[in-house]
PDB file of C-alpha atoms in Angstrom:
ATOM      1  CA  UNK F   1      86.384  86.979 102.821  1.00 70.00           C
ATOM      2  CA  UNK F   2      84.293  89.607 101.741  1.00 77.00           C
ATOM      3  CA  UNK F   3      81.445  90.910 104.246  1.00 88.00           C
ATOM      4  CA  UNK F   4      83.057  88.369 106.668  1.00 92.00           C
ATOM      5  CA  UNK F   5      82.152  89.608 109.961  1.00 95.00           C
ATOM      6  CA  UNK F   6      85.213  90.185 112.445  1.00 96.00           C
ATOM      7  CA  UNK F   7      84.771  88.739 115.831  1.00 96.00           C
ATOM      8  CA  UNK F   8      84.207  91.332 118.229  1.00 97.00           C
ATOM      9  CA  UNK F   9      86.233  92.456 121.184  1.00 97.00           C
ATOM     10  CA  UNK F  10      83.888  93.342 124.492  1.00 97.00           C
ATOM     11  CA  UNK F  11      84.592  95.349 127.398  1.00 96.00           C
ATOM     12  CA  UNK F  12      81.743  95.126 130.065  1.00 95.00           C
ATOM     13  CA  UNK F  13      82.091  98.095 132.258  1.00 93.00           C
ATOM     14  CA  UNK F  14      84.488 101.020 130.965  1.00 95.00           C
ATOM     15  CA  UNK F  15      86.433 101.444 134.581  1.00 94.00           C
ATOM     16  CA  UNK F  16      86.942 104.795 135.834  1.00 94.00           C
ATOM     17  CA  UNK F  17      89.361 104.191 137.167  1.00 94.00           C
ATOM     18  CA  UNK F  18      91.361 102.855 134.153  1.00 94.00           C
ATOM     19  CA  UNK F  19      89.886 106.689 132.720  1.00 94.00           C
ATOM     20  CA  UNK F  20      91.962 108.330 135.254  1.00 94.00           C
ATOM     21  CA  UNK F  21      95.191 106.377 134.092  1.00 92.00           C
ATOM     22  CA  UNK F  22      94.866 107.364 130.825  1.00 92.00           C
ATOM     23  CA  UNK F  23      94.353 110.704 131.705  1.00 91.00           C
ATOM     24  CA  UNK F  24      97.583 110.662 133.328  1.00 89.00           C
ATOM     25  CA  UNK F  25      99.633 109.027 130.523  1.00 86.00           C
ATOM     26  CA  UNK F  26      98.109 111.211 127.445  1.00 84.00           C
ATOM     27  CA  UNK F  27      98.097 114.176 130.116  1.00 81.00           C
ATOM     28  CA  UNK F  28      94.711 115.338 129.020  1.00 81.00           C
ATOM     29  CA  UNK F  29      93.642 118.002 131.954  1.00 81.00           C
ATOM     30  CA  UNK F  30      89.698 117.717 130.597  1.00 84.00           C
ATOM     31  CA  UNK F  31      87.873 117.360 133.785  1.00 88.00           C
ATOM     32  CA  UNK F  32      85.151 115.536 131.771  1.00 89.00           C
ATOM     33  CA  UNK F  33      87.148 111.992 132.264  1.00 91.00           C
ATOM     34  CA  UNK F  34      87.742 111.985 135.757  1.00 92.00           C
ATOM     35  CA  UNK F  35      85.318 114.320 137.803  1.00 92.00           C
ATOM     36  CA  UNK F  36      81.864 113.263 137.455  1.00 92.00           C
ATOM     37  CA  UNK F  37      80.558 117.108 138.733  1.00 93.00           C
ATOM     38  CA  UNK F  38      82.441 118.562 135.425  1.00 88.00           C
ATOM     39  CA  UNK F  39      80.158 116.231 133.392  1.00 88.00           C
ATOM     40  CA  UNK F  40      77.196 117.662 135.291  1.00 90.00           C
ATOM     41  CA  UNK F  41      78.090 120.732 134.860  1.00 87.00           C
ATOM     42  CA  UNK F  42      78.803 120.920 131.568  1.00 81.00           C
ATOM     43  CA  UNK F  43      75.143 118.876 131.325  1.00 82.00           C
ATOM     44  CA  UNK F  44      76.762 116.376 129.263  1.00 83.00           C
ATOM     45  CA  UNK F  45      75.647 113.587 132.137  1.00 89.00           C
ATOM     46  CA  UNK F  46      76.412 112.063 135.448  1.00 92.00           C
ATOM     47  CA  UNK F  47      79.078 109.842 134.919  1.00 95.00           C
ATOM     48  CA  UNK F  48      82.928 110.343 133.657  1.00 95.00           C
ATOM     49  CA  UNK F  49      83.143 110.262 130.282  1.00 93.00           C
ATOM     50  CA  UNK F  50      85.607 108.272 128.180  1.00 95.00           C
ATOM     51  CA  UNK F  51      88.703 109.720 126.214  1.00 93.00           C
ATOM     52  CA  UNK F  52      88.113 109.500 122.332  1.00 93.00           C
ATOM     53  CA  UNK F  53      91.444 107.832 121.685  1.00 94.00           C
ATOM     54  CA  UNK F  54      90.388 105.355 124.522  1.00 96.00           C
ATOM     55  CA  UNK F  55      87.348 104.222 122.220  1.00 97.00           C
ATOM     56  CA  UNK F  56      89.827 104.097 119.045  1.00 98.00           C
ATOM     57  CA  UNK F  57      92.123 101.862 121.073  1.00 98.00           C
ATOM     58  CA  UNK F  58      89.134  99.419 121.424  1.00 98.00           C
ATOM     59  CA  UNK F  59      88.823  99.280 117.787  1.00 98.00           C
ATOM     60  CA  UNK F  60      92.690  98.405 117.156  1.00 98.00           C
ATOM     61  CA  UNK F  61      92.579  95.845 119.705  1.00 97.00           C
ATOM     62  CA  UNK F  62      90.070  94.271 117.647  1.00 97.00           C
ATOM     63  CA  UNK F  63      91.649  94.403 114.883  1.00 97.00           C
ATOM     64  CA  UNK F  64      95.012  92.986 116.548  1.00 95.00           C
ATOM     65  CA  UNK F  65      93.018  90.038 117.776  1.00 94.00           C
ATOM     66  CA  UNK F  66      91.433  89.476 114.096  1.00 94.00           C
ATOM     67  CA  UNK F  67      94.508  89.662 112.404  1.00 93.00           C
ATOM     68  CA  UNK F  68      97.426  88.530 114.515  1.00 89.00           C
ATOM     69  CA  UNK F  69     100.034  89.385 111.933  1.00 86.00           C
ATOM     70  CA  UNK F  70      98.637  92.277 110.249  1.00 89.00           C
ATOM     71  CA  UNK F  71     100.611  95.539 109.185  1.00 92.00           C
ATOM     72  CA  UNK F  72      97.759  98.743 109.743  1.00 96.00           C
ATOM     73  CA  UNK F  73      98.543 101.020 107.139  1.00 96.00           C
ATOM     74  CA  UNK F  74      95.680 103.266 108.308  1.00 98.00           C
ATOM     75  CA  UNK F  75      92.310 103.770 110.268  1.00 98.00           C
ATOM     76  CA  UNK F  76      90.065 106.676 110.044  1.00 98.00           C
ATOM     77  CA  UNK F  77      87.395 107.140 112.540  1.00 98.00           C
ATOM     78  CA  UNK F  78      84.303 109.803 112.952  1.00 98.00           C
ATOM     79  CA  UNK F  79      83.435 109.988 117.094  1.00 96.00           C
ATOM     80  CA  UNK F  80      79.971 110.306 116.788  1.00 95.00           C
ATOM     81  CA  UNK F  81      78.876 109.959 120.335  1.00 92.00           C
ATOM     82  CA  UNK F  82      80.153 109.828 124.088  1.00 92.00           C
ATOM     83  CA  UNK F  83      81.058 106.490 126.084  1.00 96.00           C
ATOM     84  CA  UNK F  84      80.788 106.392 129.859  1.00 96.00           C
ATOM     85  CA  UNK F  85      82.009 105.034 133.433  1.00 96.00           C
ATOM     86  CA  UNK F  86      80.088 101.543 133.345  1.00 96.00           C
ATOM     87  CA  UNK F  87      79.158 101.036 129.897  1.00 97.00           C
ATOM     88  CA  UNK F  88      79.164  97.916 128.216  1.00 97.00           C
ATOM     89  CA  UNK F  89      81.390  98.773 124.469  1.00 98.00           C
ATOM     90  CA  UNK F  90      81.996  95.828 121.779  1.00 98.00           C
ATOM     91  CA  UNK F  91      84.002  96.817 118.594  1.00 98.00           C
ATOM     92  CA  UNK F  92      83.307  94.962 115.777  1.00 98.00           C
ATOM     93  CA  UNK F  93      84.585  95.094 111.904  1.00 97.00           C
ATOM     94  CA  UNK F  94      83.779  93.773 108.996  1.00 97.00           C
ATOM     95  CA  UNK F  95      85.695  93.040 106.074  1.00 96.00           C
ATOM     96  CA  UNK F  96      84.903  95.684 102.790  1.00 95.00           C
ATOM     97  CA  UNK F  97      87.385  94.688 100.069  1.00 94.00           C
ATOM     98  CA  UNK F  98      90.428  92.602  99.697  1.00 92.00           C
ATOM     99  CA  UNK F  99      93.067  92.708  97.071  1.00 90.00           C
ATOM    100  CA  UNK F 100      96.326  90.176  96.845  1.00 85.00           C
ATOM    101  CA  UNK F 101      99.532  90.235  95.767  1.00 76.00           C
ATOM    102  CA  UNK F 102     102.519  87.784  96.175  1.00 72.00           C
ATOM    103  CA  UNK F 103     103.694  88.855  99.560  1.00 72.00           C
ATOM    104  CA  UNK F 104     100.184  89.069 101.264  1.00 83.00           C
ATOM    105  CA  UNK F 105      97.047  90.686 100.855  1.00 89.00           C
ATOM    106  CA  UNK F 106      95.512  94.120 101.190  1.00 93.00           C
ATOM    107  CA  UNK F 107      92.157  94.375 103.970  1.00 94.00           C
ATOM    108  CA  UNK F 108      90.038  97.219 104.134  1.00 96.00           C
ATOM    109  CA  UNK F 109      87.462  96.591 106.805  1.00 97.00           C
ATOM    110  CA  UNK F 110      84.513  99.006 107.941  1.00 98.00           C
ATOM    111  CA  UNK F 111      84.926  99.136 112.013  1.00 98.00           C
ATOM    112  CA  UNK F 112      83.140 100.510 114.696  1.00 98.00           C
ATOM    113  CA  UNK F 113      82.522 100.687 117.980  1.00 98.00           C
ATOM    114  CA  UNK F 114      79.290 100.169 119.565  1.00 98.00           C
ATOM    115  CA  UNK F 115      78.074 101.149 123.226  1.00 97.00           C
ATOM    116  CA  UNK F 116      75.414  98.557 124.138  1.00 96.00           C
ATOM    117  CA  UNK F 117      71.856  99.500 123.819  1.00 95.00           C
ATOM    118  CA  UNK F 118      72.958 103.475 122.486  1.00 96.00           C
ATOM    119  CA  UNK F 119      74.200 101.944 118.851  1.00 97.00           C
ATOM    120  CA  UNK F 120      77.598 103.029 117.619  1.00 98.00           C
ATOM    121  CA  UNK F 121      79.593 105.710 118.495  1.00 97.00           C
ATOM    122  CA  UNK F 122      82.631 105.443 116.417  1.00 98.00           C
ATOM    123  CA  UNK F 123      82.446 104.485 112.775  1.00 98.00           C
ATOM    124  CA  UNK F 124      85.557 104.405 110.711  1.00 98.00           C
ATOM    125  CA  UNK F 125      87.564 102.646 107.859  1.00 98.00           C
ATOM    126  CA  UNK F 126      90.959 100.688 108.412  1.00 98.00           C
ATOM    127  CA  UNK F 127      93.162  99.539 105.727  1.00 97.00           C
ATOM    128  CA  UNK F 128      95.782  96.423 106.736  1.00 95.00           C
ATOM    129  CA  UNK F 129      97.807  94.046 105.204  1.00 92.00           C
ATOM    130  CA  UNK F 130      98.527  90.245 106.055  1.00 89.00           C
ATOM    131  CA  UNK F 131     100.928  88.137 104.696  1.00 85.00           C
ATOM    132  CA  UNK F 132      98.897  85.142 103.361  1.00 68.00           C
ATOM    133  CA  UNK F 133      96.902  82.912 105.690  1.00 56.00           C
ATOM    134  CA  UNK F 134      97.372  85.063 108.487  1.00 59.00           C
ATOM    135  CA  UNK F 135      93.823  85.409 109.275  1.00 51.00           C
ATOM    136  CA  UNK F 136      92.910  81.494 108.896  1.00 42.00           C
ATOM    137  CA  UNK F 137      89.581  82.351 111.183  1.00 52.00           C
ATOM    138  CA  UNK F 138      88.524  84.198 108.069  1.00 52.00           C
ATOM    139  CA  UNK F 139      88.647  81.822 105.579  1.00 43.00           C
TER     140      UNK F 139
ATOM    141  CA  UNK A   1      93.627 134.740 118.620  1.00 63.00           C
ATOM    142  CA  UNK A   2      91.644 134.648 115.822  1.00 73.00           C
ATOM    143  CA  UNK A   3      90.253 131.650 114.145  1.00 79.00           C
ATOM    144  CA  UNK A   4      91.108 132.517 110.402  1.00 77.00           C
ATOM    145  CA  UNK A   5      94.767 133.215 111.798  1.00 80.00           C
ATOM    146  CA  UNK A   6      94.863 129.526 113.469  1.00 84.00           C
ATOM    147  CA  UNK A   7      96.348 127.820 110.149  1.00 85.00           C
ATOM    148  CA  UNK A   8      99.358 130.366 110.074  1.00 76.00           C
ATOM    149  CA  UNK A   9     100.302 129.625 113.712  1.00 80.00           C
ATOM    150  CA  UNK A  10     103.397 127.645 114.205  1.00 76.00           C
ATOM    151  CA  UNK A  11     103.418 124.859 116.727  1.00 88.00           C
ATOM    152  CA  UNK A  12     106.868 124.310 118.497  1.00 87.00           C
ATOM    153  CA  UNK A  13     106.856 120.273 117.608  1.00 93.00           C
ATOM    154  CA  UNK A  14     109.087 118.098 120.108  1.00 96.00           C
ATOM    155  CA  UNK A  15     110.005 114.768 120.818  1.00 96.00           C
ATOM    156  CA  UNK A  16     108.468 111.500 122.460  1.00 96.00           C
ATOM    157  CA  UNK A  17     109.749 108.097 123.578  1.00 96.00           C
ATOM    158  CA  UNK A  18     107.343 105.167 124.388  1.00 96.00           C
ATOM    159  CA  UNK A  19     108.508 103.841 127.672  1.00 95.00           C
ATOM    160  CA  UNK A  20     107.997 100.280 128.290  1.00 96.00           C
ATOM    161  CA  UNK A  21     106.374 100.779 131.569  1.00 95.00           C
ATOM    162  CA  UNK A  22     104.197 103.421 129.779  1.00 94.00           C
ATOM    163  CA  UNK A  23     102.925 100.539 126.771  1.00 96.00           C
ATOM    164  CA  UNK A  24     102.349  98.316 130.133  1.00 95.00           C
ATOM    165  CA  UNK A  25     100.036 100.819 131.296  1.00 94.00           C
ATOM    166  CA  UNK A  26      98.643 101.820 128.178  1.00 95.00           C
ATOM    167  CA  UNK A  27      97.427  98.613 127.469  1.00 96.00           C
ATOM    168  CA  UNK A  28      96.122  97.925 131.045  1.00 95.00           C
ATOM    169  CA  UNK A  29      94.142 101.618 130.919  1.00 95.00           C
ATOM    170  CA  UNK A  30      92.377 100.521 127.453  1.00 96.00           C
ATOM    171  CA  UNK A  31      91.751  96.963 129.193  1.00 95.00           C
ATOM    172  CA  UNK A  32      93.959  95.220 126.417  1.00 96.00           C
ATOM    173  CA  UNK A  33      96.309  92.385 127.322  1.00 94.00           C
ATOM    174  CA  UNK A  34      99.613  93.686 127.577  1.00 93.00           C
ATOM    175  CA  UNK A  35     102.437  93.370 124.648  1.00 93.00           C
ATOM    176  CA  UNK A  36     105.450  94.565 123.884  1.00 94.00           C
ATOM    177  CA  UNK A  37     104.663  96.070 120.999  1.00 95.00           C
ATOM    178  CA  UNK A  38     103.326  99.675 121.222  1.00 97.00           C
ATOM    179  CA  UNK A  39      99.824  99.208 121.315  1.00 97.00           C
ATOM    180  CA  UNK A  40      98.262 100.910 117.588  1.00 97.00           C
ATOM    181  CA  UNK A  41      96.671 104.076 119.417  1.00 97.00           C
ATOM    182  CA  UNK A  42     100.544 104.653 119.850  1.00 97.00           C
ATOM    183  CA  UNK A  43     100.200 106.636 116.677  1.00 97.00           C
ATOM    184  CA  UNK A  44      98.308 109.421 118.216  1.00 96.00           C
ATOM    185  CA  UNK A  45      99.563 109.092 121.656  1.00 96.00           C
ATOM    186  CA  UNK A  46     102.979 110.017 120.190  1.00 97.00           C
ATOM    187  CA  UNK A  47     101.655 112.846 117.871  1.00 96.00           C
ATOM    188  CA  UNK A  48      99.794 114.598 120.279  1.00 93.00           C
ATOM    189  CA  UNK A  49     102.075 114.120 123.783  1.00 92.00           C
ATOM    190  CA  UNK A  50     105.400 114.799 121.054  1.00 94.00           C
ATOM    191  CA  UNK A  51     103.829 118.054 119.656  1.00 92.00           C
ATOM    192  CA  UNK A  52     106.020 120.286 122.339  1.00 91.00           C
ATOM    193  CA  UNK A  53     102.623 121.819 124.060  1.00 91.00           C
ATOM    194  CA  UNK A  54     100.224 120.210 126.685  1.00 87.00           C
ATOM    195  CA  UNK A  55      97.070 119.554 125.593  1.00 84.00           C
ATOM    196  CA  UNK A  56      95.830 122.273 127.403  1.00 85.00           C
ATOM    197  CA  UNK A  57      98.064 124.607 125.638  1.00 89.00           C
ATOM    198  CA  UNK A  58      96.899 123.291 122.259  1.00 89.00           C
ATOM    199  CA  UNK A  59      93.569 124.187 123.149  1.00 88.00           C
ATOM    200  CA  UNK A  60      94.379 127.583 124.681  1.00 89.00           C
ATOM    201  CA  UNK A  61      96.147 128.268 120.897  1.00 90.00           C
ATOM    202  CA  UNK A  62      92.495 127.098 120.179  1.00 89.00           C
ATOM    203  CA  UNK A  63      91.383 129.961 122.178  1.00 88.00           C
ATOM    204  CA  UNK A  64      89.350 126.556 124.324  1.00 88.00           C
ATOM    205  CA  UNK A  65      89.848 124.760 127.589  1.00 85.00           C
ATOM    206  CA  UNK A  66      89.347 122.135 128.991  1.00 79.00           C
ATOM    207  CA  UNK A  67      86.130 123.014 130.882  1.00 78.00           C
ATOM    208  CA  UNK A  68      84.420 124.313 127.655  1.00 83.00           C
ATOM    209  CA  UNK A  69      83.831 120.581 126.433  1.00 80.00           C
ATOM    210  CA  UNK A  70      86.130 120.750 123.370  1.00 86.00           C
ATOM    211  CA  UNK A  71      85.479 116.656 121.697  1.00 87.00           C
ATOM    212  CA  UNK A  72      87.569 114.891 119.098  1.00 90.00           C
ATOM    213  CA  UNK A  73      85.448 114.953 116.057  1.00 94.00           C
ATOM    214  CA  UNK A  74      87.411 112.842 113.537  1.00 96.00           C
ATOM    215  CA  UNK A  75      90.754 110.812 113.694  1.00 97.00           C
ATOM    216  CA  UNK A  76      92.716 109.772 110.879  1.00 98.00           C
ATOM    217  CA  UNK A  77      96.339 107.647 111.351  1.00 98.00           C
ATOM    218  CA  UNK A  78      98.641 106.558 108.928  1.00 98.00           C
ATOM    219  CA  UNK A  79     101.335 104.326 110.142  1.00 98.00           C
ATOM    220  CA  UNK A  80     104.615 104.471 107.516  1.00 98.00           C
ATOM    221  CA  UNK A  81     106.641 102.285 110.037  1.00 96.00           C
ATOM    222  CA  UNK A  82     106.167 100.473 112.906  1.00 96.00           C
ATOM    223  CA  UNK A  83     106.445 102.429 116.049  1.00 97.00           C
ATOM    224  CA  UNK A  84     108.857 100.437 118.678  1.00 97.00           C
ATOM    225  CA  UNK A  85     109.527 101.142 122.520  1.00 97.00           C
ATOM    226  CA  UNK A  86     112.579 102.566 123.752  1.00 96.00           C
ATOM    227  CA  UNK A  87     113.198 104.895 120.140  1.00 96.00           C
ATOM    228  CA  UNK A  88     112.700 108.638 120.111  1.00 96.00           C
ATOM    229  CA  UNK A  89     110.207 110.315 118.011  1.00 98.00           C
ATOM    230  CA  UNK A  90     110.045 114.136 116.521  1.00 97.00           C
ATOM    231  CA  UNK A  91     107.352 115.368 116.294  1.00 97.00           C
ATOM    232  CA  UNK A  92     106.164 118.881 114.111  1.00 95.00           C
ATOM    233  CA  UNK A  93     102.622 119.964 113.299  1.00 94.00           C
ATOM    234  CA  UNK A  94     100.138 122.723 111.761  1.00 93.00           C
ATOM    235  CA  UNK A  95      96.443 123.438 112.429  1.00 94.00           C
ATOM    236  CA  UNK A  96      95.305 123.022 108.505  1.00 93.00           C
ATOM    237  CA  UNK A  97      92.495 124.666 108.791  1.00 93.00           C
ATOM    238  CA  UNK A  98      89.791 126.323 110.978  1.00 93.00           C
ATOM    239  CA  UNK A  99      86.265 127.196 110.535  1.00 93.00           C
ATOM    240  CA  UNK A 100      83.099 128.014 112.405  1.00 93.00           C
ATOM    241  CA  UNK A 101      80.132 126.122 112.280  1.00 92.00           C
ATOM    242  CA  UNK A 102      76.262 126.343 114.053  1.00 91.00           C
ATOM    243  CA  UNK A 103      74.689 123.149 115.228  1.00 85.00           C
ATOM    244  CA  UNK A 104      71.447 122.135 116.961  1.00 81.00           C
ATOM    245  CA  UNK A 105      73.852 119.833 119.578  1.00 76.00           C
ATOM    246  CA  UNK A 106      76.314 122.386 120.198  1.00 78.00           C
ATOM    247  CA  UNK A 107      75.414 125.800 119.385  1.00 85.00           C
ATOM    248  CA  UNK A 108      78.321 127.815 118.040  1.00 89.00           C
ATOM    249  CA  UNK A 109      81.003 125.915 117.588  1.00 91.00           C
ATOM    250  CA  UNK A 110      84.954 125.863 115.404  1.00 93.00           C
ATOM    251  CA  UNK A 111      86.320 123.119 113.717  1.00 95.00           C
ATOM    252  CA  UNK A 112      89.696 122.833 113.895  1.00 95.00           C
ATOM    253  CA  UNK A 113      91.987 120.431 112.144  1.00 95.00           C
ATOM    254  CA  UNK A 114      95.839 119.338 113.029  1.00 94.00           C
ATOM    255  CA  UNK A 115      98.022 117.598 111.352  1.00 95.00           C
ATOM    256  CA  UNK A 116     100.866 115.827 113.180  1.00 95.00           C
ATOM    257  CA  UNK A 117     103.990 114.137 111.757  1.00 96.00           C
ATOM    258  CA  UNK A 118     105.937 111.518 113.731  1.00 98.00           C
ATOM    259  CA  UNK A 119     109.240 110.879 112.528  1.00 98.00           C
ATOM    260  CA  UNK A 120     112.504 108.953 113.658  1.00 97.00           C
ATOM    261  CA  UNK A 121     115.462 110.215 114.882  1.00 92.00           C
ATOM    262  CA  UNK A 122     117.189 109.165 111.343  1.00 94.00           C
ATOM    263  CA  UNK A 123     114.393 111.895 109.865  1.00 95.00           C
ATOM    264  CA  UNK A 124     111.818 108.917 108.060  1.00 97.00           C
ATOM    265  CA  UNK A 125     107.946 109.031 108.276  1.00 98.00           C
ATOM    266  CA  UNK A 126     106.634 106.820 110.877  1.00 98.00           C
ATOM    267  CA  UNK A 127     102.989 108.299 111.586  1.00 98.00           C
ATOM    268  CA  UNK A 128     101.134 110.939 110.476  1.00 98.00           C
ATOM    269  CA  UNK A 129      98.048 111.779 112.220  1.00 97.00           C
ATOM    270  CA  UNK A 130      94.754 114.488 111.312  1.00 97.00           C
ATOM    271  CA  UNK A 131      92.437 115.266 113.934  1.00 95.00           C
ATOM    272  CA  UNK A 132      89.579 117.360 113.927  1.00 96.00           C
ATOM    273  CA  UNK A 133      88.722 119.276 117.171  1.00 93.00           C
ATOM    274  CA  UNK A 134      85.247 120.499 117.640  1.00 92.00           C
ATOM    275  CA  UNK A 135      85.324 123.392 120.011  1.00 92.00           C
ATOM    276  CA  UNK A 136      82.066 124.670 121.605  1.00 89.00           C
ATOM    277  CA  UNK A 137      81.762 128.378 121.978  1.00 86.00           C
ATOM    278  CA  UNK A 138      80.067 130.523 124.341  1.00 75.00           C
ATOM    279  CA  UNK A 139      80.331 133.492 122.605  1.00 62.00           C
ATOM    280  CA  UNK A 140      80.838 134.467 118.889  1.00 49.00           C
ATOM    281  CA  UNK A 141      83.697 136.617 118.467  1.00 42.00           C
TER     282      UNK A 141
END
């Protein structure tokens, strides 16, 4: 399973609207995901730009869809660039190492996500376990 | 406040409960198919909107706002247990340490980390989360 590739998870058009929702629940007052003329103002674009734990979430819904019955122990991620109103994002994984033992197996995967045609602009590391055969996609 | 003084700052800490309606809408806003389950991101939902302060008071401890363009940097979670709707979380945390930096992106900037610890209303682990805040600056001090 080794270098397997994960299947990716795509979202074709971030919706703004969906940015202002979030806002709401994680009550994050940065004007930056919901009023386009903060973005231009702060020169950082024309369009609203998406919450960093938004583009995590992308990631870990990846990874719930690649392993159904996986445990995450972990995930680390670097935010290395912005994601915006109408973008096109796929996450993607692949697995790094695996290591079993009689109740299931460890998975560390390399995951990112990538916003089409700007490359990736969250790269991190998550660490899962599965109970055996619970990722028969992979095999 | 000043930034070498950030690590000795205490942060009140509080408490969070996932509504179900809230997980609904969670899911919907990250364009996930809904499930019972807290979705994973959960684990810094919780930490930051249990820490006792809004975000925007976080980043005025920061000595940021909002409109100065401060950006998650880095994101580490560690899940101990799984997090379930309906249960109440504590939450306590610490800025670990703070330091300024120059960059050809963002001028001046400080790099703050936080560390966050979830834990149940029995007292065990459930999450801890470190972020790193990158805060641009106008000004040095």
């Amino acid at each position: 399973m080794n270098d397997q590739l994960l299947p990716g998870w795509e979202l074709q058009g971030v919706d703004e609207r969906r940015m202002k929702m979030l806002a709401l629940v994680l009550r994050d007052p940065n004007p930056i995901h919901y009023d386009a003329e903060a973005v231009r103002a702060l020169g950082l674009g024309e369009r609203p730009v998406n919450q960093g734990p938004a583009n995590l979430a992308y990631i870990l819904t990846m990874l719930r869809q690649a392993f159904p019955e996986h445990t995450l122990d972990r995930i680390h991620a670097r935010f290395l660039g912005s994601v915006y109103a109408g973008d096109h994002v796929i996450a993607g994984g692949r697995v790094r190492t695996t290591s079993g033992t009689a109740s299931g197996e460890t998975v560390t995967c390399e995951v990112w996500l990538e916003r089409r045609g700007h490359g990736r602009v969250v790269q991190g590391t998550a660490t899962l376990r599965c109970p055996v055969l619970c990722a028969p996609d992979l095999r | 406040m000043k930034l070498k003084q950030l690590p000795e700052t205490a942060i009140p800490g509080g408490h969070y409960r996932i509504e179900p309606y809230e997980n609904w809408l969670l899911h919907d806003a990250v364009g996930a198919e809904p499930h019972d389950e807290p979705h994973p991101i959960y684990g810094f939902i919780v930490a930051q909107s249990g820490l006792g302060i809004s975000v925007a008071e976080l980043l005025e401890l920061f000595g940021s706002h909002a409109e100065d363009g401060p950006m998650l940097g880095e994101c580490t979670i560690d899940y101990h247990r799984p997090l379930v709707t309906g249960a109440e979380y504590s939450v306590r945390g610490a800025v670990t340490s703070a330091e300024r930096k120059t960059g050809r992106t963002l001028g001046t900037f400080d790099v703050v980390t936080l560390q966050q610890h979830v834990s149940s209303d029995a007292g065990q682990p459930v999450v801890t989360t470190t972020s790193t805040f990158l805060l641009p600056r106008k000004e040095t001090r």
